[in-house]
Amino acid sequence: MEVKLSEPQIAEYVAKICEDGYAIVENAIEPEFVQELREALDRMESEQNREYSKTEFEGKRTLRFYNLLAHGAAFQKIPIHHNTLPIAEGILDRELLLSSLSGITIGPGESAQALHSDSQLVTLPRPHVPIMLNCMWCLVDYTKANGATRIVPGSHKWEMSPAYGK
């Protein structure tokens, strides 16, 4: 069953991201689409015989799948999804570019990734206008035990990356 966010809801999520640096949009993705994506990722995992990442940062018990657009029609629907694209456009603009579409499967016993900002290597003085936006789709329950991303609300307004404090 398709649930489409209203314009006022989209505006609320955009405002929340501007204020807090993140927003959680529950049930934004249709259950059938979640299942389709899970099956596609499971198929890739079994067919490609992937190995865990080799670094602490990427996770030594983590599988990563890059360039998902090249791996099937299910993934091609993600960047244009009716509940996420308008929010991204509200933060960046309608001319935004997709930089990466990847999948991450965190295995049991994985250690937490170091706190960081994905734009911390960009040499703009902080805080700066939004230059990127990550949209994470949780295809399973997202908990501390299975590696949920840690969030530092408001850190996008700090003069330094959260890894280095305020």
mmCIF file of C-alpha atoms in Angstrom:
data_model
loop_
_atom_site.group_PDB
_atom_site.id
_atom_site.type_symbol
_atom_site.label_atom_id
_atom_site.label_comp_id
_atom_site.label_asym_id
_atom_site.label_seq_id
_atom_site.Cartn_x
_atom_site.Cartn_y
_atom_site.Cartn_z
ATOM 1 C CA MET A 1 0.000 0.000 0.000
ATOM 2 C CA GLU A 2 1.503 3.318 -1.097
ATOM 3 C CA VAL A 3 1.558 6.114 1.451
ATOM 4 C CA LYS A 4 2.495 9.479 0.013
ATOM 5 C CA LEU A 5 3.688 12.299 2.254
ATOM 6 C CA SER A 6 1.747 15.546 1.944
ATOM 7 C CA GLU A 7 3.429 18.859 1.136
ATOM 8 C CA PRO A 8 3.068 20.015 4.778
ATOM 9 C CA GLN A 9 4.654 16.746 6.002
ATOM 10 C CA ILE A 10 7.543 17.161 3.581
ATOM 11 C CA ALA A 11 8.023 20.747 4.801
ATOM 12 C CA GLU A 12 8.060 19.492 8.424
ATOM 13 C CA TYR A 13 10.793 16.948 7.640
ATOM 14 C CA VAL A 14 12.847 19.548 5.768
ATOM 15 C CA ALA A 15 12.545 21.936 8.740
ATOM 16 C CA LYS A 16 13.535 19.166 11.180
ATOM 17 C CA ILE A 17 16.623 18.320 9.136
ATOM 18 C CA CYS A 18 17.575 22.002 8.948
ATOM 19 C CA GLU A 19 17.205 22.338 12.719
ATOM 20 C CA ASP A 20 18.463 18.994 14.054
ATOM 21 C CA GLY A 21 20.531 17.656 11.157
ATOM 22 C CA TYR A 22 18.320 14.598 10.694
ATOM 23 C CA ALA A 23 14.740 13.376 10.549
ATOM 24 C CA ILE A 24 13.242 9.928 10.887
ATOM 25 C CA VAL A 25 10.438 9.261 8.417
ATOM 26 C CA GLU A 26 8.696 6.172 9.711
ATOM 27 C CA ASN A 27 6.871 3.912 7.260
ATOM 28 C CA ALA A 28 7.990 6.026 4.305
ATOM 29 C CA ILE A 29 8.692 2.961 2.198
ATOM 30 C CA GLU A 30 5.994 0.520 1.197
ATOM 31 C CA PRO A 31 6.395 -2.902 2.884
ATOM 32 C CA GLU A 32 6.311 -4.636 -0.514
ATOM 33 C CA PHE A 33 9.174 -2.437 -1.718
ATOM 34 C CA VAL A 34 11.177 -3.136 1.456
ATOM 35 C CA GLN A 35 10.740 -6.859 0.807
ATOM 36 C CA GLU A 36 11.765 -6.457 -2.850
ATOM 37 C CA LEU A 37 14.950 -4.637 -1.814
ATOM 38 C CA ARG A 38 15.795 -7.166 0.907
ATOM 39 C CA GLU A 39 15.419 -10.015 -1.569
ATOM 40 C CA ALA A 40 17.587 -8.209 -4.140
ATOM 41 C CA LEU A 41 20.341 -7.590 -1.563
ATOM 42 C CA ASP A 42 20.142 -11.185 -0.286
ATOM 43 C CA ARG A 43 20.451 -12.409 -3.878
ATOM 44 C CA MET A 44 23.502 -10.194 -4.467
ATOM 45 C CA GLU A 45 25.089 -11.407 -1.248
ATOM 46 C CA SER A 46 24.726 -15.062 -2.175
ATOM 47 C CA GLU A 47 25.590 -14.716 -5.887
ATOM 48 C CA GLN A 48 28.603 -12.448 -5.494
ATOM 49 C CA ASN A 49 30.251 -14.296 -2.623
ATOM 50 C CA ARG A 50 31.106 -11.014 -0.896
ATOM 51 C CA GLU A 51 33.680 -10.790 1.861
ATOM 52 C CA TYR A 52 33.661 -8.557 4.903
ATOM 53 C CA SER A 53 35.338 -5.165 4.681
ATOM 54 C CA LYS A 54 39.006 -4.992 5.575
ATOM 55 C CA THR A 55 39.196 -1.834 7.720
ATOM 56 C CA GLU A 56 37.940 -0.869 11.165
ATOM 57 C CA PHE A 57 36.153 2.155 9.703
ATOM 58 C CA GLU A 58 34.241 0.152 7.074
ATOM 59 C CA GLY A 59 33.732 -2.684 9.544
ATOM 60 C CA LYS A 60 35.460 -6.034 9.646
ATOM 61 C CA ARG A 61 32.095 -7.772 9.982
ATOM 62 C CA THR A 62 30.265 -5.614 7.464
ATOM 63 C CA LEU A 63 29.293 -6.338 3.877
ATOM 64 C CA ARG A 64 29.151 -3.336 1.553
ATOM 65 C CA PHE A 65 27.530 -3.172 -1.863
ATOM 66 C CA TYR A 66 28.384 -0.199 -4.062
ATOM 67 C CA ASN A 67 26.828 1.175 -7.261
ATOM 68 C CA LEU A 68 23.475 -0.485 -6.656
ATOM 69 C CA LEU A 69 21.912 1.312 -9.633
ATOM 70 C CA ALA A 70 23.801 -1.121 -11.858
ATOM 71 C CA HIS A 71 22.383 -4.144 -10.026
ATOM 72 C CA GLY A 72 18.707 -4.144 -10.858
ATOM 73 C CA ALA A 73 15.443 -2.336 -11.357
ATOM 74 C CA ALA A 74 14.525 -2.447 -7.658
ATOM 75 C CA PHE A 75 17.484 -0.215 -6.795
ATOM 76 C CA GLN A 76 16.701 2.206 -9.612
ATOM 77 C CA LYS A 77 13.458 3.170 -7.868
ATOM 78 C CA ILE A 78 15.253 4.393 -4.733
ATOM 79 C CA PRO A 79 16.569 7.815 -5.836
ATOM 80 C CA ILE A 80 13.197 8.883 -7.225
ATOM 81 C CA HIS A 81 10.999 7.559 -4.429
ATOM 82 C CA HIS A 82 8.009 9.841 -3.853
ATOM 83 C CA ASN A 83 8.603 10.155 -0.095
ATOM 84 C CA THR A 84 12.342 10.772 -0.059
ATOM 85 C CA LEU A 85 13.227 12.736 -3.186
ATOM 86 C CA PRO A 86 11.050 15.768 -2.262
ATOM 87 C CA ILE A 87 12.720 15.963 1.150
ATOM 88 C CA ALA A 88 16.173 15.793 -0.423
ATOM 89 C CA GLU A 89 15.179 18.487 -2.918
ATOM 90 C CA GLY A 90 13.949 20.627 -0.025
ATOM 91 C CA ILE A 91 17.364 20.455 1.645
ATOM 92 C CA LEU A 92 19.607 20.733 -1.412
ATOM 93 C CA ASP A 93 17.557 21.806 -4.438
ATOM 94 C CA ARG A 94 15.807 20.295 -7.447
ATOM 95 C CA GLU A 95 19.115 20.057 -9.335
ATOM 96 C CA LEU A 96 20.709 17.729 -6.764
ATOM 97 C CA LEU A 97 22.951 14.924 -7.974
ATOM 98 C CA LEU A 98 23.088 11.347 -6.731
ATOM 99 C CA SER A 99 26.622 10.601 -5.639
ATOM 100 C CA SER A 100 26.300 7.077 -4.340
ATOM 101 C CA LEU A 101 23.762 4.328 -3.818
ATOM 102 C CA SER A 102 25.078 1.565 -1.637
ATOM 103 C CA GLY A 103 23.905 -1.148 0.690
ATOM 104 C CA ILE A 104 25.423 -2.097 4.023
ATOM 105 C CA THR A 105 24.827 -5.307 5.948
ATOM 106 C CA ILE A 106 26.311 -5.217 9.430
ATOM 107 C CA GLY A 107 27.185 -8.632 10.801
ATOM 108 C CA PRO A 108 26.945 -9.875 14.374
ATOM 109 C CA GLY A 109 29.619 -8.602 16.732
ATOM 110 C CA GLU A 110 30.584 -5.609 14.582
ATOM 111 C CA SER A 111 32.063 -2.695 16.519
ATOM 112 C CA ALA A 112 30.542 0.774 16.280
ATOM 113 C CA GLN A 113 31.990 3.040 13.626
ATOM 114 C CA ALA A 114 33.835 6.117 14.893
ATOM 115 C CA LEU A 115 31.732 9.253 15.143
ATOM 116 C CA HIS A 116 32.218 11.332 12.027
ATOM 117 C CA SER A 117 30.510 13.637 9.566
ATOM 118 C CA ASP A 118 30.357 12.374 6.000
ATOM 119 C CA SER A 119 31.356 15.841 4.821
ATOM 120 C CA GLN A 120 34.210 16.366 7.276
ATOM 121 C CA LEU A 121 36.851 16.079 4.553
ATOM 122 C CA VAL A 122 35.275 18.934 2.592
ATOM 123 C CA THR A 123 37.373 22.036 3.174
ATOM 124 C CA LEU A 124 34.522 24.484 3.731
ATOM 125 C CA PRO A 125 34.436 26.343 7.050
ATOM 126 C CA ARG A 126 31.812 24.903 9.397
ATOM 127 C CA PRO A 127 28.982 25.400 9.727
ATOM 128 C CA HIS A 128 28.174 25.654 6.040
ATOM 129 C CA VAL A 129 25.177 25.334 3.772
ATOM 130 C CA PRO A 130 24.071 21.771 3.116
ATOM 131 C CA ILE A 131 26.253 20.243 0.409
ATOM 132 C CA MET A 132 25.167 16.652 0.850
ATOM 133 C CA LEU A 133 22.386 14.590 2.340
ATOM 134 C CA ASN A 134 22.345 10.926 3.262
ATOM 135 C CA CYS A 135 19.080 9.068 3.062
ATOM 136 C CA MET A 136 19.258 5.778 4.911
ATOM 137 C CA TRP A 137 16.580 3.200 4.290
ATOM 138 C CA CYS A 138 16.319 0.696 7.122
ATOM 139 C CA LEU A 139 15.210 -2.602 5.655
ATOM 140 C CA VAL A 140 15.316 -4.342 9.042
ATOM 141 C CA ASP A 141 14.709 -3.033 12.551
ATOM 142 C CA TYR A 142 17.463 -0.541 13.278
ATOM 143 C CA THR A 143 18.915 -0.942 16.759
ATOM 144 C CA LYS A 144 22.150 -0.377 18.660
ATOM 145 C CA ALA A 145 22.662 -4.160 18.697
ATOM 146 C CA ASN A 146 22.679 -4.377 14.889
ATOM 147 C CA GLY A 147 24.710 -1.255 14.210
ATOM 148 C CA ALA A 148 22.239 1.600 13.940
ATOM 149 C CA THR A 149 23.838 4.903 13.020
ATOM 150 C CA ARG A 150 24.568 7.121 15.999
ATOM 151 C CA ILE A 151 23.229 10.650 15.651
ATOM 152 C CA VAL A 152 24.548 13.834 17.250
ATOM 153 C CA PRO A 153 21.597 16.234 16.942
ATOM 154 C CA GLY A 154 22.572 19.744 15.880
ATOM 155 C CA SER A 155 26.204 18.853 15.142
ATOM 156 C CA HIS A 156 25.794 20.118 11.577
ATOM 157 C CA LYS A 157 25.780 23.613 13.119
ATOM 158 C CA TRP A 158 29.019 23.130 15.048
ATOM 159 C CA GLU A 159 32.325 24.664 14.028
ATOM 160 C CA MET A 160 33.962 21.215 14.082
ATOM 161 C CA SER A 161 32.914 17.708 13.097
ATOM 162 C CA PRO A 162 31.315 15.650 15.897
ATOM 163 C CA ALA A 163 34.421 13.475 15.865
ATOM 164 C CA TYR A 164 36.351 16.438 17.231
ATOM 165 C CA GLY A 165 33.723 18.046 19.448
ATOM 166 C CA LYS A 166 32.310 21.557 19.286
#
